[in-house]
CSV table of C-alpha atoms and ligand atoms in Angstrom, one decimal:
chain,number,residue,atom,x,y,z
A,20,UNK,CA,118.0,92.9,100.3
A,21,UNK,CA,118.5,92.0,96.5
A,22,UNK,CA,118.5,95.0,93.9
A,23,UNK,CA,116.6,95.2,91.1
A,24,UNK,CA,117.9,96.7,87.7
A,25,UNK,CA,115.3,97.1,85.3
A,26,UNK,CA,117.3,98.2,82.2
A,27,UNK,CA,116.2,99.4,78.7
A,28,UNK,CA,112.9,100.6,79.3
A,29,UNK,CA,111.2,104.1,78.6
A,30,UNK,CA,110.5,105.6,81.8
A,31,UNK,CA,108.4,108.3,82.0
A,32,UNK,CA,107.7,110.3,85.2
A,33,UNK,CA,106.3,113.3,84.9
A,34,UNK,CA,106.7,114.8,88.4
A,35,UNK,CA,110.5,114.1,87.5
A,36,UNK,CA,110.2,115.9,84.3
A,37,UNK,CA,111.6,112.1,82.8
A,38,UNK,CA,110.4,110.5,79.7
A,39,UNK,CA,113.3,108.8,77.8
A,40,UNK,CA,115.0,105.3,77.9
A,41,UNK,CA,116.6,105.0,81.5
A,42,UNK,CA,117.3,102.0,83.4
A,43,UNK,CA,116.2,102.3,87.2
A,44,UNK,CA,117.6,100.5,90.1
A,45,UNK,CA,116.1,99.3,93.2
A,46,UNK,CA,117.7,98.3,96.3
A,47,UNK,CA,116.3,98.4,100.0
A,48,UNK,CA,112.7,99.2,99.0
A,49,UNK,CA,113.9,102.5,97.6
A,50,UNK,CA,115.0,103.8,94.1
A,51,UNK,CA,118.7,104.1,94.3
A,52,UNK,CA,119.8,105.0,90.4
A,53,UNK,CA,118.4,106.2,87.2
A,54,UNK,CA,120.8,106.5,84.4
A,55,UNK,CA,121.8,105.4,81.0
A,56,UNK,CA,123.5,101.8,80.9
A,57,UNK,CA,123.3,101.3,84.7
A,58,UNK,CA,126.2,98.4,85.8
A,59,UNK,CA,124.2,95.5,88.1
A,60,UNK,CA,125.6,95.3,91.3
A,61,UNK,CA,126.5,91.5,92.8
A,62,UNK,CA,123.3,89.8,92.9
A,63,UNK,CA,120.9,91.8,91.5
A,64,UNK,CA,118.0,90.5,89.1
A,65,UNK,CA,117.9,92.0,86.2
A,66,UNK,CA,114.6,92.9,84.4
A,67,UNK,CA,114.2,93.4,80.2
A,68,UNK,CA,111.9,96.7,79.6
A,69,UNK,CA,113.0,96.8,76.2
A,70,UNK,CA,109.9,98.0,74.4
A,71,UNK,CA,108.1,98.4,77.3
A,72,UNK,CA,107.5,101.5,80.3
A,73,UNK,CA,108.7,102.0,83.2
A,74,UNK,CA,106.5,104.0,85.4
A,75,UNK,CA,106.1,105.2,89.4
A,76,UNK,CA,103.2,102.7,90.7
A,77,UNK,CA,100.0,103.1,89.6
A,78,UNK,CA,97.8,104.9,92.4
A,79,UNK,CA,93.9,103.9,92.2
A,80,UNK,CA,92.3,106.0,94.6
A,81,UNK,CA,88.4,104.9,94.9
A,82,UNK,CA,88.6,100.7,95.2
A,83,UNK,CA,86.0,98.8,97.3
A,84,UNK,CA,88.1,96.2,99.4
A,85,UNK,CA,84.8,95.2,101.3
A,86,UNK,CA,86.8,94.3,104.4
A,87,UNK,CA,85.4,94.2,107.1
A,88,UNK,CA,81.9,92.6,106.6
A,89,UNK,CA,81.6,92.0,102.8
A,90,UNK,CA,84.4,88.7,102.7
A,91,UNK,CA,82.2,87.0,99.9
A,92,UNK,CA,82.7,89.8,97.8
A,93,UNK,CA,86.1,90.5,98.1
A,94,UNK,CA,88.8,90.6,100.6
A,95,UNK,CA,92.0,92.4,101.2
A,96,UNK,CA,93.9,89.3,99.7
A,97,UNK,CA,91.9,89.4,96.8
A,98,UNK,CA,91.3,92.5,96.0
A,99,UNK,CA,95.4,93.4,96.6
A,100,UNK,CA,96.0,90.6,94.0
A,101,UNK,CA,93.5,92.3,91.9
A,102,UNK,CA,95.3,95.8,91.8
A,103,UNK,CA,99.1,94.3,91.2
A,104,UNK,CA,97.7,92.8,88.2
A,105,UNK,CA,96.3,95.7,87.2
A,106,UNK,CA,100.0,97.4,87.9
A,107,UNK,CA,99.1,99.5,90.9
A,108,UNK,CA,101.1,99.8,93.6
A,109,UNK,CA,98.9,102.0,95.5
A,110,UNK,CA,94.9,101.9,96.5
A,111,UNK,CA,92.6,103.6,98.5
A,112,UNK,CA,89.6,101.6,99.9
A,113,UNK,CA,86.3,103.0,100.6
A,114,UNK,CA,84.2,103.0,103.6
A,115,UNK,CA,80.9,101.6,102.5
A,116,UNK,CA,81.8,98.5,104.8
A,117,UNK,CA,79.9,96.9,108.1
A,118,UNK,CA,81.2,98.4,110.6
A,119,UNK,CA,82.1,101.3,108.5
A,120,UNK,CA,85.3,102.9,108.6
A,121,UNK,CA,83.6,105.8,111.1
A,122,UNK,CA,86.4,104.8,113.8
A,123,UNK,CA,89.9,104.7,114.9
A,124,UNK,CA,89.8,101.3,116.2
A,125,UNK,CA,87.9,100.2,113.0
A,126,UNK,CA,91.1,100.9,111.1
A,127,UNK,CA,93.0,99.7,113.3
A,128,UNK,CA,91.7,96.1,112.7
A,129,UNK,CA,91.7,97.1,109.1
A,130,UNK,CA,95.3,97.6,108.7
A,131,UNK,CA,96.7,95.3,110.5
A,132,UNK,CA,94.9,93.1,107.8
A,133,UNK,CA,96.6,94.8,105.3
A,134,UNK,CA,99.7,94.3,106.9
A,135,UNK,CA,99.0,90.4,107.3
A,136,UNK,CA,97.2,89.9,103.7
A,137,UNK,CA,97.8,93.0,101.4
A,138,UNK,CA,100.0,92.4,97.9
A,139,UNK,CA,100.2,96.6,97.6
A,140,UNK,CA,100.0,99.3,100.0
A,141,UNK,CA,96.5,100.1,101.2
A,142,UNK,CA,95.3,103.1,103.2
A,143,UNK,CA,92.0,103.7,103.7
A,144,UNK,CA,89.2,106.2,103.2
A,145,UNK,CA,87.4,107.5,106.6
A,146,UNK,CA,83.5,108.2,106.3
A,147,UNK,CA,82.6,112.1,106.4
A,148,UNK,CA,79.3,110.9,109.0
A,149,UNK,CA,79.1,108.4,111.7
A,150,UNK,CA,77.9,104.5,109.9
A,151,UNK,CA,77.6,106.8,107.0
A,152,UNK,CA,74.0,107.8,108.1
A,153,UNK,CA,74.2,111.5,107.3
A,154,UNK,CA,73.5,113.0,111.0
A,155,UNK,CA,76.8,113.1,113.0
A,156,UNK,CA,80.5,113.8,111.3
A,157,UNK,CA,82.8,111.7,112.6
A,158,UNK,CA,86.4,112.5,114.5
A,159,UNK,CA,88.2,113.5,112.0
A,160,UNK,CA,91.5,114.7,113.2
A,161,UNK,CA,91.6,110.9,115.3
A,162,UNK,CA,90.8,109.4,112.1
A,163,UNK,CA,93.5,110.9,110.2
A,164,UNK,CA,96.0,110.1,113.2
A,165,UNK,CA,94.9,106.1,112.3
A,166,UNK,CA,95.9,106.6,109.2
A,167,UNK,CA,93.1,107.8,106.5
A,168,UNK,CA,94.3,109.8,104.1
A,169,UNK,CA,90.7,111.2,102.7
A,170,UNK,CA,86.6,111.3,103.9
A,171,UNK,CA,83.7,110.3,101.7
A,172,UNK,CA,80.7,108.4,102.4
A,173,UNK,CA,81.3,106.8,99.1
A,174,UNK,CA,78.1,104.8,97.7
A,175,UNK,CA,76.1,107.8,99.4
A,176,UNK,CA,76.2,110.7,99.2
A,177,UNK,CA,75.8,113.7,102.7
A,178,UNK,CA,72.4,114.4,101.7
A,179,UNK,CA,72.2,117.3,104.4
A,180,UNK,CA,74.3,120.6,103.3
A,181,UNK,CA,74.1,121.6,107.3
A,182,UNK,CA,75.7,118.2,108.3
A,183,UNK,CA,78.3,118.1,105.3
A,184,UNK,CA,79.2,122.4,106.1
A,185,UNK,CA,79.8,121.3,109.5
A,186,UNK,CA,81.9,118.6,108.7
A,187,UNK,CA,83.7,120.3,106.3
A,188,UNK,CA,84.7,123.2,108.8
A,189,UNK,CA,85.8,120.6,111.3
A,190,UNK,CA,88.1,119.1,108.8
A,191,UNK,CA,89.4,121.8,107.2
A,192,UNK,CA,92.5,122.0,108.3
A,193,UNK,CA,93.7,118.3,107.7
A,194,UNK,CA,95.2,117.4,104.3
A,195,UNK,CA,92.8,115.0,103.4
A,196,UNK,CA,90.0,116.0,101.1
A,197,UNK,CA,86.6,115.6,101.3
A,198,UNK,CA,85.6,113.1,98.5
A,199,UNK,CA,82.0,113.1,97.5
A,200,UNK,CA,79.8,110.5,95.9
A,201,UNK,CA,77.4,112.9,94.2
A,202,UNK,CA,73.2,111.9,93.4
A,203,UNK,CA,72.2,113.6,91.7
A,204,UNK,CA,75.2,114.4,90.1
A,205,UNK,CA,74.6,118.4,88.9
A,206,UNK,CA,72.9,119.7,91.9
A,207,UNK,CA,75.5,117.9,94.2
A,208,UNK,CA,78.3,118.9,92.4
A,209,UNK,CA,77.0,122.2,92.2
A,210,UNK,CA,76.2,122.4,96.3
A,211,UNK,CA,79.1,120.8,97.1
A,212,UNK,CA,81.5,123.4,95.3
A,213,UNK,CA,79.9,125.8,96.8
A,214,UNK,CA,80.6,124.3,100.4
A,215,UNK,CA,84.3,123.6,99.0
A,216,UNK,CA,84.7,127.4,98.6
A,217,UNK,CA,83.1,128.7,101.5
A,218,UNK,CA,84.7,126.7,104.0
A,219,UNK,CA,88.2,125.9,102.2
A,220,UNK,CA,87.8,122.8,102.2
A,221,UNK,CA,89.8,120.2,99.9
A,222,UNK,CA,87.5,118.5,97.7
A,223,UNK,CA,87.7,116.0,95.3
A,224,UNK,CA,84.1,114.9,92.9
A,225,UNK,CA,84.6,110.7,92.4
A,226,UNK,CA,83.3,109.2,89.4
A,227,UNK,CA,82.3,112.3,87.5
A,228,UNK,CA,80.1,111.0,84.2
A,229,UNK,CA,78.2,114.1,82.7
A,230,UNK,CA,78.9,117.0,80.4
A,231,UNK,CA,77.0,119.1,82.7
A,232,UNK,CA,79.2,117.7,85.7
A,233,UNK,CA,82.5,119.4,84.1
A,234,UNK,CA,80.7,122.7,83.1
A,235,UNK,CA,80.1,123.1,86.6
A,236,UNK,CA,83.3,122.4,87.9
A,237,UNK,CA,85.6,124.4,85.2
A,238,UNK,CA,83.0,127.6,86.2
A,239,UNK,CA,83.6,127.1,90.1
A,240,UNK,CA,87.8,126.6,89.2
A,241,UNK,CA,86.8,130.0,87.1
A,242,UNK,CA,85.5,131.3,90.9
A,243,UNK,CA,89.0,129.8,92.4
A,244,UNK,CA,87.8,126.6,93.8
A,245,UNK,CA,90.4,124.0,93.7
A,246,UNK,CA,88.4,120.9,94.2
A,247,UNK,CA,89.8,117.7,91.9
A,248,UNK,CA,87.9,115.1,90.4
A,249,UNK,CA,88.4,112.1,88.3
A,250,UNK,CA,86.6,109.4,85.6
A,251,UNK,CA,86.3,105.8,85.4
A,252,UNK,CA,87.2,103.3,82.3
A,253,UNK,CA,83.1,102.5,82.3
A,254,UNK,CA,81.8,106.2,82.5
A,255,UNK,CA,84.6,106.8,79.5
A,256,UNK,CA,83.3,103.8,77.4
A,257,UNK,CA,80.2,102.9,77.8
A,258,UNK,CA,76.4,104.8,77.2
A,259,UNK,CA,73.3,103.4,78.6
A,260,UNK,CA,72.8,101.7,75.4
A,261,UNK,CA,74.3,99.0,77.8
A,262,UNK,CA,71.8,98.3,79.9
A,263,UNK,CA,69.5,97.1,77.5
A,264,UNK,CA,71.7,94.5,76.1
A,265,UNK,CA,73.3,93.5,79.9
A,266,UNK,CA,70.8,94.6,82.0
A,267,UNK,CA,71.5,94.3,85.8
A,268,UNK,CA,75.0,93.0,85.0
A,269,UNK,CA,75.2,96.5,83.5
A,270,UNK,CA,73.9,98.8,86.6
A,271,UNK,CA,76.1,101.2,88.5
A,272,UNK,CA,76.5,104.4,90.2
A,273,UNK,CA,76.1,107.0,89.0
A,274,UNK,CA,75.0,105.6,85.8
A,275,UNK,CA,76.0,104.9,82.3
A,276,UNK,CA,75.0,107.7,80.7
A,277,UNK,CA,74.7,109.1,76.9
A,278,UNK,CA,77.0,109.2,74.1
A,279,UNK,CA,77.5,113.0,74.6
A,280,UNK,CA,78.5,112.6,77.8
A,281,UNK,CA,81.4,110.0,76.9
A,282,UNK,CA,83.0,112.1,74.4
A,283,UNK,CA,82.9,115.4,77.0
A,284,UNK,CA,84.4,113.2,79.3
A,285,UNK,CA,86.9,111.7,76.8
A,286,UNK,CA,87.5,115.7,76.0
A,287,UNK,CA,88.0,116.3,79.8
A,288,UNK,CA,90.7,114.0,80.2
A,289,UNK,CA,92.5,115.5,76.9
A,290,UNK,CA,92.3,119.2,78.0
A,291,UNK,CA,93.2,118.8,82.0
A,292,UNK,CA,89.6,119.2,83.3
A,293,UNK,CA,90.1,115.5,84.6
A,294,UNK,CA,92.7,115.2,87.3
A,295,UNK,CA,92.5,111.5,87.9
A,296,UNK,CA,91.7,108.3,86.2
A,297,UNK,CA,90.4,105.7,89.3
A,298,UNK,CA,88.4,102.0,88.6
A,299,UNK,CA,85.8,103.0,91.3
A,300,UNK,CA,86.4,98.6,91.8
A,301,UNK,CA,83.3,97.9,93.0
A,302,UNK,CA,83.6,93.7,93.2
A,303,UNK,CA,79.8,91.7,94.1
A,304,UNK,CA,79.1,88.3,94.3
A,305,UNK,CA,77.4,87.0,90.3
A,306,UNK,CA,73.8,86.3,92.4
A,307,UNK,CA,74.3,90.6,93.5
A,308,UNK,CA,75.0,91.0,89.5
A,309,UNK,CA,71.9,88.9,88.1
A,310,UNK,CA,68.0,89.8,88.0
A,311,UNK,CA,65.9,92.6,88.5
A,312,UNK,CA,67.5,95.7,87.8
A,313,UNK,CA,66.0,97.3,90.5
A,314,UNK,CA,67.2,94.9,93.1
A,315,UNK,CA,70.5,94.4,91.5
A,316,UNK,CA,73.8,95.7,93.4
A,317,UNK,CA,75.7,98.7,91.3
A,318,UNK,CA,79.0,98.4,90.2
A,319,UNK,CA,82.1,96.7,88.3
A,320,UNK,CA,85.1,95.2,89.0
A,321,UNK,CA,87.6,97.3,87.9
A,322,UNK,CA,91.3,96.7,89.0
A,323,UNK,CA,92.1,94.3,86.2
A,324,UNK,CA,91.3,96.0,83.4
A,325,UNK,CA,91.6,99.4,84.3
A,326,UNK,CA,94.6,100.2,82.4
A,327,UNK,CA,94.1,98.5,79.0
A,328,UNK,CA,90.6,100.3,79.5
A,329,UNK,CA,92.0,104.0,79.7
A,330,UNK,CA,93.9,103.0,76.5
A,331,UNK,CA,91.3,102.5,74.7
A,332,UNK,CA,89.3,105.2,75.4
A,333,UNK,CA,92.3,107.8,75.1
A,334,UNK,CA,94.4,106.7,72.1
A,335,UNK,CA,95.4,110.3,72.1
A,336,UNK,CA,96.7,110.5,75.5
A,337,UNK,CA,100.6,111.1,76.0
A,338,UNK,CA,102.4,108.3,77.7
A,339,UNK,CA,103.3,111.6,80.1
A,340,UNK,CA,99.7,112.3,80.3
A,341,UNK,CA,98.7,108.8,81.6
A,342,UNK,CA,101.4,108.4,84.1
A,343,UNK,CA,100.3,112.1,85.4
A,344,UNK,CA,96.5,111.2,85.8
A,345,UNK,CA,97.1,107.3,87.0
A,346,UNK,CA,100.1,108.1,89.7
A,347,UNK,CA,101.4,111.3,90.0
A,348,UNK,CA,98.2,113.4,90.4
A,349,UNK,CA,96.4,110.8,92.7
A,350,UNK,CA,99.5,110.5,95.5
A,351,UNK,CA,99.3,114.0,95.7
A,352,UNK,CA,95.9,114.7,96.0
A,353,UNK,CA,95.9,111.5,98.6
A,354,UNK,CA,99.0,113.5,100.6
A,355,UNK,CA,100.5,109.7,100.4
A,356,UNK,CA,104.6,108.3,99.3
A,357,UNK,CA,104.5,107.4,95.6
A,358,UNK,CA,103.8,109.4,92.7
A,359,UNK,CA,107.8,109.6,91.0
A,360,UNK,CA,110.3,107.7,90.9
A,361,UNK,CA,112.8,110.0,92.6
A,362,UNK,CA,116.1,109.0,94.1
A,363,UNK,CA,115.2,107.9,97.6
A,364,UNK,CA,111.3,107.4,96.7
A,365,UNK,CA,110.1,104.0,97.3
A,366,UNK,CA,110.9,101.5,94.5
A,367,UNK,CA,107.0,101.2,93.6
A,368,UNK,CA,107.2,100.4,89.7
A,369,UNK,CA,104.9,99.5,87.2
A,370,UNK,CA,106.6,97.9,83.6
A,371,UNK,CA,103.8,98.4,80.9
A,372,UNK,CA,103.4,98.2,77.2
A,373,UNK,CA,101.2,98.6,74.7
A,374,UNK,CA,100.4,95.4,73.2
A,375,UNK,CA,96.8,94.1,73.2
A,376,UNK,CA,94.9,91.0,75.1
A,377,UNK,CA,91.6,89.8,75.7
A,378,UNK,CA,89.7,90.5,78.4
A,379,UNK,CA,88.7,87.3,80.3
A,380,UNK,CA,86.9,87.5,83.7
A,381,UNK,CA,87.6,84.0,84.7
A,382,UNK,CA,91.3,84.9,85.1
A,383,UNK,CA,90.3,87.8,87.4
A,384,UNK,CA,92.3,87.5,90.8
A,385,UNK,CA,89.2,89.8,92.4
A,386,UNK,CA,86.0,87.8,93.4
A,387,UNK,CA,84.0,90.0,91.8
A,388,UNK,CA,83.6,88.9,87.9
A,389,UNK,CA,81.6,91.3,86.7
A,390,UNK,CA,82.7,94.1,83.9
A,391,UNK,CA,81.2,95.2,80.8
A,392,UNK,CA,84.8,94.8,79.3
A,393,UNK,CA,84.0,91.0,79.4
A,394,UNK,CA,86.1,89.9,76.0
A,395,UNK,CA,86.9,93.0,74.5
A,396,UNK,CA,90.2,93.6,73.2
A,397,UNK,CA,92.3,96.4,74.9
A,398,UNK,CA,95.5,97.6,73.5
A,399,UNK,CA,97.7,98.3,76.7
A,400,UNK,CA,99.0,95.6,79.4
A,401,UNK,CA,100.7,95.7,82.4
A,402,UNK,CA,103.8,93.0,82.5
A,403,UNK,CA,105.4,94.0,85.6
A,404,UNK,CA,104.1,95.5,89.5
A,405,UNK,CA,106.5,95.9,92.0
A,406,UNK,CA,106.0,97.4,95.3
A,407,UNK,CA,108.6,98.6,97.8
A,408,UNK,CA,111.0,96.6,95.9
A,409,UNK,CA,109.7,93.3,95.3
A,410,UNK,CA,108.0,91.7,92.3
A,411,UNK,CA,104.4,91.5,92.9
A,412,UNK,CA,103.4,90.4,89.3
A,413,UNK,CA,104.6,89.1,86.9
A,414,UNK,CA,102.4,89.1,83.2
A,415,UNK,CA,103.3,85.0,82.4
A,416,UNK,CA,103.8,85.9,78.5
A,417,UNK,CA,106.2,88.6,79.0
A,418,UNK,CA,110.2,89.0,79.6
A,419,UNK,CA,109.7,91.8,81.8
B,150,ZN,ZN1,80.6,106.3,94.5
């Protein structure tokens, strides 16, 4: 297999303690050198990171594939080709899909999809309840044998404490956390932190968006709960103010919510209360995206502009920082390969810069069209994805 130098470029990997101008070389799938002034070996491609970073792959862990059952909204092909152009390596796909992901064979089918259409590494989410209903936890310790490497019934949430307790108690002692969708947010978070402690369950809040949110999770860490959580580029941009200019094109769960809440969120990324920054990609057809708001189906597409997103909302964040919340922090909570870019780690790399560009929908790989960052100008991009080695994308205005 061809090696891969990628010389001059500031690589930063926090679980590595590295932030400083290295080059990195790949060979095999695997990083095989970081140094200062690395020789090429016969035949390897070089790659310019001059003024640019060098990073382990970016990890997003809450994406919507919508395989199986949801093809016209996006598909592992597409939605693959959306995430390497947003420069991650890694994602995580939810099991809001028909059938859901309840079952081993369900997987199954699922990833060997991946392994025929997929442009980064996929591994999927397992529901907490059988077809997501609420009533019957599924099998977790087969699902985890398939494959999943974390439980949420994602786009619901377990309505019933007995069912989710249960569940909890019956997982507990697999690595993969429990990751809940939480309406309404406060008294969910609240319940389900309490759950959390008394079972010892791993537990993970997706797509928190209140102030409220994060006072009750800093008071149960006070307690000794360790549950993680994250935030999404619309939650840290955008208020409701929103919906009255998009309307339906703006809906999604949980909501936009007030200008308050943006800057605590904002705040909760600066001071560590904010483990994870994830797109919650959430791709729908433009009919799903149009009309009544009430009928209207919830959610942006996210992969694509993700990381010029975070940017712009944290112009205070270290390059450390970013890296920590975007890679390193995610693989680890997900138990999955990834995270650092380690001798003998796999040669997942993603070559970004800060240098601005337009937002523009049309360009979108993902099927799904719709974000509220429609034309806005962000002020990081990603140049350069490569998974396990090989060049997945390739920014066409860039030398990296
Ligand atoms: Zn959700």
């Amino acid at each position: 297999m061809i090696g891969l130098l990628i010389r001059g470029g500031r690589l930063v990997d926090p679980a590595a303690s590295l932030d400083s101008i290295l080059d990195l070389r790949l060979c095999d799938g695997i990083v095989v050198a970081i140094g200062e002034r690395l020789e090429p070996a016969a035949g390897d491609e070089i790659i310019d990171a001059r003024e640019a970073f060098v990073s382990p792959g970016f990890v997003d862990m809450h994406v919507h594939l919508r395989e199986p059952g949801f093809p016209e909204k996006e598909t592992i092909a597409t939605g693959t080709s959306a995430a390497v152009r947003g420069g991650f390596t890694t994602v995580a796909c939810m099991p809001n899909t028909k059938p859901a992901l309840d079952d081993p064979a369900v997987i199954g089918d699922l990833m060997r999809e991946v392994k025929r259409r997929a442009r980064c590494r996929v591994y999927p989410i397992g529901a907490i309840t059988l077809g997501r209903r609420g009533a019957q936890p599924c099998d977790f310790a087969a699902l985890a044998a398939a494959g999943v490497v974390a439980f949420s019934d994602d786009g619901d949430t377990v309505e019933d404490p007995r069912v989710l307790r249960d569940a909890a108690l019956l997982a507990r002692n697999l690595r993969a956390p429990f990751i809940e969708h939480c309406e309404p947010e406060e008294a969910i978070a609240l319940r389900d932190l309490q759950i959390a402690k008394e079972t010892a369950k791993s537990w993970h809040l997706a797509h928190v968006s209140t102030a409220a949110t994060l006072e009750i999770l800093r008071s149960a860490r006070r307690r000794g709960v360790g549950a993680t959580c994250e935030a999404t580029p619309h939650h840290l941009t955008f208020t409701s103010a929103l919906i009255a200019q998009a309307g339906a094109a703006a809906k999604v769960n949980p909501p936009l919510r007030d200008e308050h809440d943006v800057q605590a969120l904002r705040r909760a990324v600066y001071d560590g209360t904010i483990d994870v920054l994830a797109s919650d990609h959430a791709p729908h057809t433009a009919q799903e995206k149009e009309g009544d708001l009430e009928r209207a189906a919830p959610g942006f597409s996210g992969l694509e502009v993700a990381v010029g997103a975070y940017a712009a909302a944290l112009p205070d964040l270290s390059p450390s920082r970013f890296v920590e919340l975007i890679s390193t922090n995610p693989a680890r909570i997900l138990g999955v390969r990834g995270g650092t870019l380690a001798i003998g780690e796999p040669a997942d790399v993603t070559i970004f810069a800060d240098r601005a560009w337009t937002v523009d929908p049309a360009e979108f790989a993902s099927k799904g069209r719709c974000t509220p960052f429609a034309g806005a100008r962000l002020p990081r991009k990603v140049l350069t994805t490569i998974v396990g080695g090989i060049v997945q994308f390739r920014a066409a205005d860039c030398a990296a």
